[in-house]
Coordinates of C-alpha atoms in Angstrom, one line a residue:
M1 CA 0.0 0.0 -0.1
T2 CA 1.4 3.4 -1.0
T3 CA 0.7 6.7 0.6
P4 CA 0.5 9.5 -1.8
I5 CA 1.8 12.9 -0.7
F6 CA 1.5 16.4 -2.5
H7 CA 3.2 19.6 -2.3
I8 CA 0.8 22.4 -3.0
D9 CA 1.0 26.2 -3.1
A10 CA -2.4 27.7 -2.1
F11 CA -4.1 31.0 -2.6
T12 CA -2.0 31.6 -5.6
A13 CA -2.3 30.7 -9.4
E14 CA 1.5 30.7 -9.8
L15 CA 4.2 28.3 -8.6
F16 CA 6.4 29.4 -5.7
G17 CA 3.7 32.0 -4.4
G18 CA 0.9 31.8 -1.9
N19 CA 1.4 29.4 1.0
S20 CA 2.8 25.8 0.8
A21 CA 1.2 22.8 2.3
A22 CA 1.8 19.2 2.2
V23 CA -1.4 17.0 1.8
V24 CA -1.0 13.3 2.9
V25 CA -3.9 10.9 1.6
L26 CA -4.2 8.2 4.1
D27 CA -6.0 5.0 3.2
A28 CA -9.0 4.5 5.7
S29 CA -7.5 1.0 6.6
D30 CA -4.2 2.7 7.5
S31 CA -3.7 2.7 11.4
R32 CA -2.0 6.1 11.0
V33 CA -5.4 7.7 10.5
A34 CA -5.6 7.8 14.2
D35 CA -2.1 8.3 15.2
A36 CA -1.7 11.9 16.0
E37 CA 1.9 11.4 17.4
W38 CA 3.0 10.1 14.0
M39 CA 1.2 12.9 12.1
Q40 CA 2.9 15.5 14.3
R41 CA 6.4 13.8 13.8
F42 CA 5.7 13.8 10.0
A43 CA 4.7 17.4 10.0
G44 CA 7.8 18.4 11.8
E45 CA 9.9 16.4 9.3
I46 CA 8.2 18.2 6.3
N47 CA 8.5 21.4 8.1
L48 CA 5.8 23.4 6.1
S49 CA 3.5 25.9 7.7
E50 CA 0.9 23.0 7.5
T51 CA 0.6 19.5 6.7
A52 CA -2.9 18.0 5.9
F53 CA -3.8 14.5 6.6
V54 CA -7.0 13.4 4.8
S55 CA -8.9 10.1 4.6
D56 CA -12.2 8.9 3.2
L57 CA -14.8 8.1 5.9
G58 CA -16.9 6.4 3.3
T59 CA -19.9 8.6 4.0
G60 CA -19.3 11.4 1.5
T61 CA -17.3 13.2 4.0
W62 CA -13.5 13.1 4.3
S63 CA -11.6 13.3 7.7
L64 CA -9.1 16.3 7.8
R65 CA -6.5 17.2 10.3
W66 CA -3.8 20.0 10.1
F67 CA -0.5 20.1 11.8
T68 CA 2.2 22.7 12.0
P69 CA 5.7 21.6 12.6
T70 CA 5.0 21.8 16.3
V71 CA 1.3 21.6 17.1
E72 CA -2.1 20.3 15.8
V73 CA -4.2 23.3 14.8
Q74 CA -8.0 23.8 15.2
L75 CA -8.4 25.5 11.7
C76 CA -6.3 26.0 8.5
G77 CA -7.6 27.6 5.5
H78 CA -4.8 27.3 3.1
A79 CA -4.2 23.5 3.8
T80 CA -7.9 22.7 3.3
L81 CA -7.9 24.6 -0.1
A82 CA -4.9 22.6 -0.9
T83 CA -6.7 19.4 0.1
A84 CA -9.6 20.1 -2.1
H85 CA -7.3 20.7 -4.9
V86 CA -5.6 17.3 -4.4
L87 CA -8.9 15.4 -4.1
W88 CA -10.2 17.0 -7.4
S89 CA -6.9 17.0 -9.5
G90 CA -5.9 13.5 -8.2
G91 CA -9.1 11.7 -9.1
Y92 CA -10.1 11.1 -5.5
L93 CA -13.3 13.0 -6.0
A94 CA -15.2 14.1 -9.0
S95 CA -14.4 17.8 -9.8
D96 CA -18.2 18.8 -9.9
L97 CA -18.8 17.4 -6.5
I98 CA -18.4 19.2 -3.1
A99 CA -15.7 18.2 -0.9
R100 CA -17.0 17.9 2.8
F101 CA -14.5 17.8 5.5
S102 CA -14.8 16.5 9.1
T103 CA -12.6 18.6 11.2
R104 CA -11.9 20.0 14.7
S105 CA -13.8 23.0 13.6
G106 CA -16.9 21.0 12.4
E107 CA -17.9 20.3 8.9
L108 CA -16.1 22.5 6.2
T109 CA -16.8 22.5 2.6
A110 CA -15.0 23.3 -0.7
R111 CA -16.5 23.6 -4.2
R112 CA -15.5 25.0 -7.6
H113 CA -16.6 28.5 -7.9
D114 CA -18.0 29.9 -11.2
T115 CA -14.7 31.7 -11.7
G116 CA -12.8 28.5 -11.5
R117 CA -11.3 29.1 -8.1
I118 CA -11.9 27.0 -5.2
E119 CA -14.5 28.3 -2.7
L120 CA -14.0 27.2 1.0
G121 CA -16.9 27.4 3.6
L122 CA -15.3 28.1 6.9
P123 CA -16.5 29.4 10.3
S124 CA -16.9 33.0 10.9
L125 CA -14.3 34.0 13.5
A126 CA -15.4 37.7 14.1
A127 CA -13.4 39.3 16.8
V128 CA -14.7 41.2 19.7
A129 CA -13.0 44.3 21.0
A130 CA -10.2 43.3 23.4
P131 CA -7.0 45.0 24.2
C132 CA -3.7 43.3 23.3
H133 CA -1.2 42.9 26.0
D134 CA 1.5 45.8 25.9
D135 CA 4.3 43.2 25.8
V136 CA 2.9 41.7 22.8
L137 CA 2.4 45.0 20.7
R138 CA 5.9 45.9 21.7
A139 CA 7.2 42.6 20.5
L140 CA 5.4 43.2 17.3
G141 CA 6.8 46.7 16.9
I142 CA 3.4 48.4 17.1
T143 CA 2.8 51.5 18.9
T144 CA -0.6 52.9 17.6
T145 CA -3.6 50.8 16.6
V146 CA -7.1 51.5 15.2
F147 CA -8.6 48.5 16.7
E148 CA -7.7 45.4 18.9
G149 CA -9.9 42.4 19.1
H150 CA -9.8 38.7 20.0
H151 CA -11.5 35.4 19.0
P152 CA -11.7 32.5 21.6
L153 CA -9.7 30.3 19.2
G154 CA -6.6 32.4 19.9
Y155 CA -6.6 34.9 17.0
H156 CA -5.9 38.5 17.9
L157 CA -7.0 41.0 15.4
I158 CA -4.8 44.1 15.2
V159 CA -6.0 46.7 12.8
L160 CA -3.4 49.6 11.9
E161 CA -3.9 52.9 10.1
T162 CA -1.8 52.3 6.9
E163 CA -0.5 49.7 4.7
D164 CA 3.0 51.0 5.2
A165 CA 2.7 50.3 9.0
V166 CA 1.8 46.8 8.3
R167 CA 4.5 46.3 5.6
T168 CA 7.4 47.7 7.7
L169 CA 6.7 45.6 10.8
A170 CA 9.8 43.8 12.1
P171 CA 8.9 41.7 15.1
D172 CA 10.9 40.2 17.8
F173 CA 9.4 36.7 17.9
A174 CA 11.5 35.4 20.9
P175 CA 9.1 36.8 23.6
L176 CA 6.2 35.6 21.7
R177 CA 7.1 31.8 21.4
H178 CA 5.6 30.8 24.7
R179 CA 2.1 32.2 23.9
D180 CA -0.6 29.8 22.5
E181 CA -1.9 32.5 20.3
S182 CA -1.7 34.3 16.9
Y183 CA -1.6 37.8 15.6
A184 CA -3.6 38.9 12.6
V185 CA -2.5 42.3 11.5
T186 CA -4.2 44.4 8.9
A187 CA -4.8 47.9 7.4
P188 CA -6.6 49.3 4.4
S189 CA -4.7 48.7 1.1
D190 CA -3.2 51.5 -0.7
D191 CA -3.8 49.5 -4.2
P192 CA -7.4 49.9 -5.4
E193 CA -7.3 46.2 -6.4
F194 CA -7.6 45.0 -2.8
D195 CA -9.7 46.3 0.0
F196 CA -7.3 45.5 2.7
V197 CA -3.5 44.1 3.4
S198 CA -2.5 41.8 6.1
R199 CA 0.2 39.9 7.7
Y200 CA 0.0 36.8 10.2
F201 CA 2.4 35.9 13.1
A202 CA 2.0 32.6 15.0
P203 CA 5.4 32.1 16.7
G204 CA 3.9 30.0 19.6
H205 CA 2.7 27.6 16.9
G206 CA 6.1 27.1 15.1
I207 CA 5.3 29.8 12.4
D208 CA 6.9 33.1 13.0
E209 CA 5.2 34.6 9.9
D210 CA 2.8 32.7 7.7
P211 CA 2.8 33.4 3.9
V212 CA -1.0 33.2 3.3
T213 CA -3.4 32.4 6.1
G214 CA -6.9 31.2 5.2
S215 CA -8.1 31.0 8.8
A216 CA -7.1 34.7 9.5
H217 CA -9.4 35.7 6.7
C218 CA -12.2 34.1 8.6
V219 CA -11.4 37.2 11.1
F220 CA -10.6 39.7 8.5
G221 CA -13.5 39.0 6.4
P222 CA -16.4 40.0 8.9
Y223 CA -14.4 43.1 10.0
W224 CA -13.6 44.6 6.6
A225 CA -16.9 43.8 5.2
Q226 CA -18.6 45.6 8.1
R227 CA -16.2 48.5 8.0
L228 CA -16.5 49.0 4.4
D229 CA -20.1 48.1 4.1
K230 CA -19.4 45.5 1.2
Q231 CA -20.6 42.0 0.8
V232 CA -17.4 40.9 -0.8
V233 CA -13.8 42.1 0.2
I234 CA -10.5 41.1 -1.2
G235 CA -7.4 40.8 0.9
H236 CA -3.7 40.8 -0.1
Q237 CA -1.5 39.2 2.4
I238 CA 1.9 41.1 1.8
S239 CA 4.2 38.4 3.1
V240 CA 7.4 37.7 0.9
R241 CA 5.5 35.2 -1.0
G242 CA 2.2 37.0 -1.0
G243 CA -1.2 35.7 -1.8
V244 CA -4.7 37.0 -2.5
V245 CA -8.0 35.9 -0.7
E246 CA -11.5 36.9 -1.6
C247 CA -13.8 36.9 1.5
E248 CA -17.7 36.8 1.7
P249 CA -19.1 36.7 5.2
L250 CA -22.6 34.9 5.3
G251 CA -23.9 34.8 8.8
D252 CA -21.9 32.1 10.8
R253 CA -19.7 31.2 7.8
V254 CA -17.3 33.1 5.7
L255 CA -16.6 32.0 2.0
L256 CA -13.0 32.4 1.0
R257 CA -11.9 31.9 -2.6
G258 CA -8.4 31.3 -4.2
N259 CA -6.4 29.1 -6.7
A260 CA -4.0 26.4 -5.9
V261 CA -1.2 24.8 -7.9
T262 CA 0.6 21.5 -7.5
V263 CA 4.4 21.7 -7.1
F264 CA 4.9 18.0 -7.0
A265 CA 3.3 14.6 -6.1
G266 CA 5.0 11.4 -4.8
A267 CA 4.6 8.6 -2.5
L268 CA 5.9 7.9 1.2
S269 CA 8.5 5.2 1.2
F270 CA 7.3 3.9 4.6

């Protein structure tokens, strides 16, 4: 029995952009489908921001778990998008069918949007106003904020006044590595093609700066849609690799749309 593995760039239409994820397709009879320790060790070996493990539950739903190099996470957007791309492009699921995933965040969905992009249905993580600790702001290099909010999953939303303020951040990650939380920093975009820009830092999860973060857009989407009074908002995550995420909040869900490309496909040797 071989175990397929894929390296996918998500939230980009071009190779070497967006955010990379490994996707491991496990057979339902493989004992490793329930072995979180093995998954964590393997994710550490791969050392991408996320490794997704997917297996067919045989009920029209796929089990999906996500691991950073150091922890299992509650929600990951870009690795979910990467997994949907693998299921359709790898022939595991007909491309006209909705991919349904059983996860730690409940059932998530993915479908082909009319534009050809992948559309994810993820939970809305609207942040409520809550001050960030001064030590956190100091470590991030932030002196002035427009809004500070928090979601119970550990997401801190920090809104700055300008794109330049976000772009020039140079955080000191060392004092943040013991904190089990992440920091989603955003501001209005200077480019009329986008509504907002962002960066995302999760040093406590083994990721100093994530290239493109789908789950953070579950926080960004509700905030910017309300602030700009728009149904659909487009975010540009201005990391070194960069990526674009279209967000449409709908009640307790957020629809995120983006592209994905396969870097390579192979099989595990064990």
